[in-house]
């Protein structure tokens, strides 16, 4: 994992990240409802102590906090983590945050009931040892019987077709239109790809501002990730498909083995 490049990617994206969504607050509420249902199914109604270890600007963390859970956020990007805390406060929620690498989580053992790692964040870890370190850290901070909730792109299908780009996204607010799209360049191993993230911001008339950020991801299949999760000390590994669960990515849940 190239920490400076990933951190720089999300530091730069943090001010605009909410514009990936047509309605960020509505998306926060929907995602919290879907993920919260999985937490209730696994652990009961709560409230629960939740760590969002890739919180970004707070999309999942804020929604879960507004639903009544006691949420802490951490993220590799200090800019994103700071914004998450500010956005939570603006909505009447408390989400303390820290800038932290998910491979080196700065929390005591056994202090959380739930660890969330959403939005394809684990894919930024490009080697087996990096993924193992991150999952071992998540297991360490979870109490026995606690729940891991992890979301990733549908890489089984993506690796079969190896697309050059996902569909573009268009949002609009008082600042004008924003078009977001990506270009993917696959490595020879067929598993990793370089991502160019473009945002075209409408400046009015014929003026468009172009922002380009670059990073690399590892397209882990379900079988690969299941194996990593089991080896890190988790049991009862389950996959929840978007069509059935309502989340926009496949969701893995697993229980911290005693």
GROMACS .gro file of N, CA and C in nm, residues 6-105:
model
  300
    6UNK      N    1  -0.242   0.719  -0.125
    6UNK     CA    2  -0.380   0.695  -0.084
    6UNK      C    3  -0.427   0.809   0.005
    7UNK      N    4  -0.344   0.849   0.099
    7UNK     CA    5  -0.381   0.962   0.186
    7UNK      C    6  -0.403   1.087   0.102
    8UNK      N    7  -0.314   1.115   0.008
    8UNK     CA    8  -0.328   1.234  -0.075
    8UNK      C    9  -0.455   1.229  -0.159
    9UNK      N   10  -0.490   1.109  -0.207
    9UNK     CA   11  -0.612   1.091  -0.286
    9UNK      C   12  -0.734   1.135  -0.206
   10UNK      N   13  -0.745   1.087  -0.082
   10UNK     CA   14  -0.863   1.116  -0.002
   10UNK      C   15  -0.856   1.253   0.066
   11UNK      N   16  -0.735   1.303   0.094
   11UNK     CA   17  -0.724   1.441   0.141
   11UNK      C   18  -0.780   1.537   0.035
   12UNK      N   19  -0.746   1.511  -0.091
   12UNK     CA   20  -0.792   1.598  -0.199
   12UNK      C   21  -0.940   1.582  -0.227
   13UNK      N   22  -0.991   1.459  -0.210
   13UNK     CA   23  -1.131   1.431  -0.242
   13UNK      C   24  -1.227   1.474  -0.131
   14UNK      N   25  -1.177   1.486  -0.008
   14UNK     CA   26  -1.264   1.509   0.108
   14UNK      C   27  -1.361   1.627   0.092
   15UNK      N   28  -1.318   1.742   0.041
   15UNK     CA   29  -1.414   1.854   0.030
   15UNK      C   30  -1.529   1.827  -0.066
   16UNK      N   31  -1.508   1.739  -0.164
   16UNK     CA   32  -1.609   1.713  -0.267
   16UNK      C   33  -1.674   1.576  -0.254
   17UNK      N   34  -1.634   1.495  -0.156
   17UNK     CA   35  -1.679   1.356  -0.153
   17UNK      C   36  -1.831   1.345  -0.147
   18UNK      N   37  -1.895   1.434  -0.074
   18UNK     CA   38  -2.041   1.425  -0.060
   18UNK      C   39  -2.112   1.440  -0.193
   19UNK      N   40  -2.047   1.501  -0.292
   19UNK     CA   41  -2.111   1.525  -0.420
   19UNK      C   42  -2.112   1.402  -0.510
   20UNK      N   43  -2.049   1.294  -0.462
   20UNK     CA   44  -2.065   1.166  -0.532
   20UNK      C   45  -2.211   1.120  -0.522
   21UNK      N   46  -2.280   1.165  -0.419
   21UNK     CA   47  -2.419   1.123  -0.394
   21UNK      C   48  -2.516   1.231  -0.443
   22UNK      N   49  -2.628   1.187  -0.498
   22UNK     CA   50  -2.731   1.283  -0.538
   22UNK      C   51  -2.785   1.357  -0.416
   23UNK      N   52  -2.799   1.286  -0.303
   23UNK     CA   53  -2.844   1.345  -0.177
   23UNK      C   54  -2.768   1.274  -0.066
   24UNK      N   55  -2.663   1.338  -0.016
   24UNK     CA   56  -2.574   1.272   0.080
   24UNK      C   57  -2.646   1.234   0.208
   25UNK      N   58  -2.729   1.324   0.261
   25UNK     CA   59  -2.799   1.293   0.386
   25UNK      C   60  -2.896   1.177   0.369
   26UNK      N   61  -2.964   1.172   0.257
   26UNK     CA   62  -3.054   1.059   0.231
   26UNK      C   63  -2.976   0.929   0.220
   27UNK      N   64  -2.860   0.935   0.157
   27UNK     CA   65  -2.776   0.815   0.145
   27UNK      C   66  -2.724   0.771   0.281
   28UNK      N   67  -2.685   0.867   0.367
   28UNK     CA   68  -2.642   0.833   0.503
   28UNK      C   69  -2.752   0.757   0.576
   29UNK      N   70  -2.876   0.808   0.567
   29UNK     CA   71  -2.987   0.743   0.635
   29UNK      C   72  -3.014   0.604   0.582
   30UNK      N   73  -3.010   0.589   0.450
   30UNK     CA   74  -3.036   0.458   0.391
   30UNK      C   75  -2.928   0.357   0.428
   31UNK      N   76  -2.801   0.398   0.418
   31UNK     CA   77  -2.692   0.306   0.450
   31UNK      C   78  -2.694   0.267   0.597
   32UNK      N   79  -2.725   0.362   0.684
   32UNK     CA   80  -2.733   0.330   0.827
   32UNK      C   81  -2.846   0.232   0.854
   33UNK      N   82  -2.957   0.246   0.781
   33UNK     CA   83  -3.068   0.153   0.801
   33UNK      C   84  -3.030   0.012   0.759
   34UNK      N   85  -2.961  -0.002   0.646
   34UNK     CA   86  -2.922  -0.135   0.597
   34UNK      C   87  -2.817  -0.198   0.688
   35UNK      N   88  -2.711  -0.122   0.716
   35UNK     CA   89  -2.605  -0.177   0.801
   35UNK      C   90  -2.654  -0.196   0.944
   36UNK      N   91  -2.738  -0.105   0.992
   36UNK     CA   92  -2.793  -0.120   1.126
   36UNK      C   93  -2.878  -0.244   1.140
   37UNK      N   94  -2.950  -0.281   1.034
   37UNK     CA   95  -3.030  -0.404   1.038
   37UNK      C   96  -2.941  -0.527   1.052
   38UNK      N   97  -2.825  -0.526   0.985
   38UNK     CA   98  -2.732  -0.637   0.998
   38UNK      C   99  -2.674  -0.643   1.140
   39UNK      N  100  -2.648  -0.526   1.198
   39UNK     CA  101  -2.597  -0.523   1.335
   39UNK      C  102  -2.703  -0.576   1.432
   40UNK      N  103  -2.826  -0.532   1.416
   40UNK     CA  104  -2.933  -0.583   1.503
   40UNK      C  105  -2.950  -0.733   1.489
   41UNK      N  106  -2.942  -0.782   1.366
   41UNK     CA  107  -2.955  -0.925   1.343
   41UNK      C  108  -2.845  -1.002   1.414
   42UNK      N  109  -2.724  -0.945   1.415
   42UNK     CA  110  -2.611  -1.016   1.474
   42UNK      C  111  -2.596  -0.997   1.624
   43UNK      N  112  -2.632  -0.878   1.674
   43UNK     CA  113  -2.600  -0.844   1.813
   43UNK      C  114  -2.720  -0.797   1.895
   44UNK      N  115  -2.834  -0.782   1.835
   44UNK     CA  116  -2.946  -0.726   1.908
   44UNK      C  117  -2.955  -0.576   1.887
   45UNK      N  118  -3.056  -0.512   1.949
   45UNK     CA  119  -3.087  -0.372   1.917
   45UNK      C  120  -2.983  -0.270   1.962
   46UNK      N  121  -2.904  -0.299   2.065
   46UNK     CA  122  -2.805  -0.203   2.109
   46UNK      C  123  -2.863  -0.096   2.199
   47UNK      N  124  -2.802   0.022   2.208
   47UNK     CA  125  -2.697   0.072   2.118
   47UNK      C  126  -2.563   0.000   2.137
   48UNK      N  127  -2.483   0.002   2.032
   48UNK     CA  128  -2.355  -0.068   2.033
   48UNK      C  129  -2.239   0.031   2.017
   49UNK      N  130  -2.123  -0.013   2.062
   49UNK     CA  131  -2.000   0.063   2.044
   49UNK      C  132  -1.944   0.027   1.907
   50UNK      N  133  -1.936   0.126   1.818
   50UNK     CA  134  -1.900   0.102   1.679
   50UNK      C  135  -1.774   0.179   1.644
   51UNK      N  136  -1.680   0.110   1.579
   51UNK     CA  137  -1.565   0.175   1.516
   51UNK      C  138  -1.584   0.169   1.365
   52UNK      N  139  -1.585   0.284   1.302
   52UNK     CA  140  -1.579   0.290   1.156
   52UNK      C  141  -1.434   0.321   1.122
   53UNK      N  142  -1.359   0.218   1.081
   53UNK     CA  143  -1.213   0.233   1.066
   53UNK      C  144  -1.172   0.288   0.930
   54UNK      N  145  -1.269   0.319   0.845
   54UNK     CA  146  -1.241   0.387   0.718
   54UNK      C  147  -1.354   0.488   0.698
   55UNK      N  148  -1.368   0.578   0.794
   55UNK     CA  149  -1.490   0.659   0.803
   55UNK      C  150  -1.503   0.763   0.693
   56UNK      N  151  -1.392   0.799   0.626
   56UNK     CA  152  -1.402   0.904   0.526
   56UNK      C  153  -1.462   1.029   0.587
   57UNK      N  154  -1.557   1.090   0.516
   57UNK     CA  155  -1.621   1.212   0.567
   57UNK      C  156  -1.743   1.180   0.652
   58UNK      N  157  -1.768   1.049   0.679
   58UNK     CA  158  -1.869   1.013   0.778
   58UNK      C  159  -1.996   0.951   0.725
   59UNK      N  160  -1.997   0.905   0.601
   59UNK     CA  161  -2.121   0.856   0.540
   59UNK      C  162  -2.188   0.748   0.623
   60UNK      N  163  -2.114   0.648   0.667
   60UNK     CA  164  -2.173   0.543   0.750
   60UNK      C  165  -2.172   0.582   0.898
   61UNK      N  166  -2.064   0.644   0.944
   61UNK     CA  167  -2.049   0.675   1.086
   61UNK      C  168  -2.157   0.769   1.136
   62UNK      N  169  -2.186   0.873   1.060
   62UNK     CA  170  -2.286   0.971   1.104
   62UNK      C  171  -2.424   0.908   1.108
   63UNK      N  172  -2.458   0.831   1.004
   63UNK     CA  173  -2.589   0.766   1.003
   63UNK      C  174  -2.607   0.672   1.119
   64UNK      N  175  -2.505   0.594   1.152
   64UNK     CA  176  -2.514   0.501   1.265
   64UNK      C  177  -2.521   0.576   1.398
   65UNK      N  178  -2.450   0.688   1.409
   65UNK     CA  179  -2.458   0.768   1.531
   65UNK      C  180  -2.597   0.829   1.548
   66UNK      N  181  -2.655   0.878   1.440
   66UNK     CA  182  -2.789   0.934   1.447
   66UNK      C  183  -2.893   0.828   1.480
   67UNK      N  184  -2.860   0.701   1.451
   67UNK     CA  185  -2.949   0.590   1.486
   67UNK      C  186  -2.933   0.548   1.631
   68UNK      N  187  -2.841   0.611   1.704
   68UNK     CA  188  -2.828   0.585   1.847
   68UNK      C  189  -2.706   0.510   1.891
   69UNK      N  190  -2.622   0.464   1.797
   69UNK     CA  191  -2.502   0.390   1.835
   69UNK      C  192  -2.392   0.486   1.880
   70UNK      N  193  -2.299   0.436   1.959
   70UNK     CA  194  -2.185   0.514   2.006
   70UNK      C  195  -2.069   0.489   1.909
   71UNK      N  196  -2.045   0.583   1.821
   71UNK     CA  197  -1.958   0.563   1.706
   71UNK      C  198  -1.829   0.643   1.721
   72UNK      N  199  -1.718   0.578   1.689
   72UNK     CA  200  -1.587   0.641   1.675
   72UNK      C  201  -1.543   0.619   1.531
   73UNK      N  202  -1.483   0.720   1.471
   73UNK     CA  203  -1.434   0.707   1.334
   73UNK      C  204  -1.285   0.722   1.325
   74UNK      N  205  -1.224   0.650   1.234
   74UNK     CA  206  -1.084   0.671   1.203
   74UNK      C  207  -1.066   0.657   1.052
   75UNK      N  208  -0.965   0.726   1.000
   75UNK     CA  209  -0.940   0.723   0.857
   75UNK      C  210  -0.795   0.760   0.831
   76UNK      N  211  -0.741   0.705   0.722
   76UNK     CA  212  -0.603   0.737   0.683
   76UNK      C  213  -0.589   0.886   0.652
   77UNK      N  214  -0.696   0.948   0.601
   77UNK     CA  215  -0.693   1.090   0.565
   77UNK      C  216  -0.734   1.176   0.684
   78UNK      N  217  -0.644   1.258   0.737
   78UNK     CA  218  -0.683   1.347   0.846
   78UNK      C  219  -0.784   1.453   0.802
   79UNK      N  220  -0.779   1.490   0.675
   79UNK     CA  221  -0.875   1.589   0.624
   79UNK      C  222  -1.015   1.531   0.626
   80UNK      N  223  -1.029   1.407   0.578
   80UNK     CA  224  -1.160   1.342   0.577
   80UNK      C  225  -1.209   1.317   0.719
   81UNK      N  226  -1.122   1.268   0.808
   81UNK     CA  227  -1.163   1.239   0.945
   81UNK      C  228  -1.211   1.365   1.016
   82UNK      N  229  -1.141   1.476   0.997
   82UNK     CA  230  -1.182   1.602   1.060
   82UNK      C  231  -1.317   1.647   1.007
   83UNK      N  232  -1.339   1.631   0.877
   83UNK     CA  233  -1.468   1.671   0.821
   83UNK      C  234  -1.580   1.582   0.876
   84UNK      N  235  -1.554   1.452   0.895
   84UNK     CA  236  -1.656   1.363   0.950
   84UNK      C  237  -1.704   1.412   1.086
   85UNK      N  238  -1.611   1.449   1.172
   85UNK     CA  239  -1.648   1.498   1.305
   85UNK      C  240  -1.729   1.627   1.295
   86UNK      N  241  -1.690   1.717   1.205
   86UNK     CA  242  -1.761   1.843   1.189
   86UNK      C  243  -1.902   1.821   1.134
   87UNK      N  244  -1.913   1.733   1.033
   87UNK     CA  245  -2.045   1.707   0.973
   87UNK      C  246  -2.138   1.639   1.075
   88UNK      N  247  -2.082   1.552   1.158
   88UNK     CA  248  -2.163   1.488   1.262
   88UNK      C  249  -2.217   1.592   1.359
   89UNK      N  250  -2.130   1.682   1.404
   89UNK     CA  251  -2.173   1.784   1.499
   89UNK      C  252  -2.280   1.874   1.438
   90UNK      N  253  -2.267   1.905   1.309
   90UNK     CA  254  -2.364   1.991   1.242
   90UNK      C  255  -2.502   1.926   1.237
   91UNK      N  256  -2.507   1.793   1.251
   91UNK     CA  257  -2.634   1.720   1.245
   91UNK      C  258  -2.679   1.674   1.384
   92UNK      N  259  -2.612   1.721   1.487
   92UNK     CA  260  -2.652   1.688   1.623
   92UNK      C  261  -2.602   1.556   1.673
   93UNK      N  262  -2.501   1.501   1.609
   93UNK     CA  263  -2.443   1.373   1.653
   93UNK      C  264  -2.300   1.396   1.700
   94UNK      N  265  -2.251   1.304   1.782
   94UNK     CA  266  -2.112   1.311   1.828
   94UNK      C  267  -2.036   1.192   1.772
   95UNK      N  268  -1.938   1.218   1.686
   95UNK     CA  269  -1.854   1.113   1.630
   95UNK      C  270  -1.708   1.157   1.644
   96UNK      N  271  -1.643   1.124   1.755
   96UNK     CA  272  -1.500   1.155   1.765
   96UNK      C  273  -1.423   1.078   1.659
   97UNK      N  274  -1.323   1.143   1.602
   97UNK     CA  275  -1.247   1.080   1.494
   97UNK      C  276  -1.097   1.093   1.518
   98UNK      N  277  -1.024   1.006   1.449
   98UNK     CA  278  -0.878   1.007   1.456
   98UNK      C  279  -0.823   0.976   1.318
   99UNK      N  280  -0.708   1.033   1.287
   99UNK     CA  281  -0.636   0.997   1.165
   99UNK      C  282  -0.553   0.873   1.196
  100UNK      N  283  -0.585   0.762   1.130
  100UNK     CA  284  -0.517   0.636   1.162
  100UNK      C  285  -0.520   0.542   1.043
  101UNK      N  286  -0.411   0.471   1.024
  101UNK     CA  287  -0.398   0.365   0.926
  101UNK      C  288  -0.471   0.242   0.979
  102UNK      N  289  -0.558   0.181   0.900
  102UNK     CA  290  -0.634   0.066   0.949
  102UNK      C  291  -0.545  -0.053   0.983
  103UNK      N  292  -0.421  -0.054   0.936
  103UNK     CA  293  -0.329  -0.161   0.974
  103UNK      C  294  -0.268  -0.139   1.112
  104UNK      N  295  -0.284  -0.019   1.166
  104UNK     CA  296  -0.227   0.015   1.297
  104UNK      C  297  -0.330   0.096   1.375
  105UNK      N  298  -0.439   0.034   1.409
  105UNK     CA  299  -0.548   0.104   1.477
  105UNK      C  300  -0.506   0.143   1.619
   0.00000   0.00000   0.00000
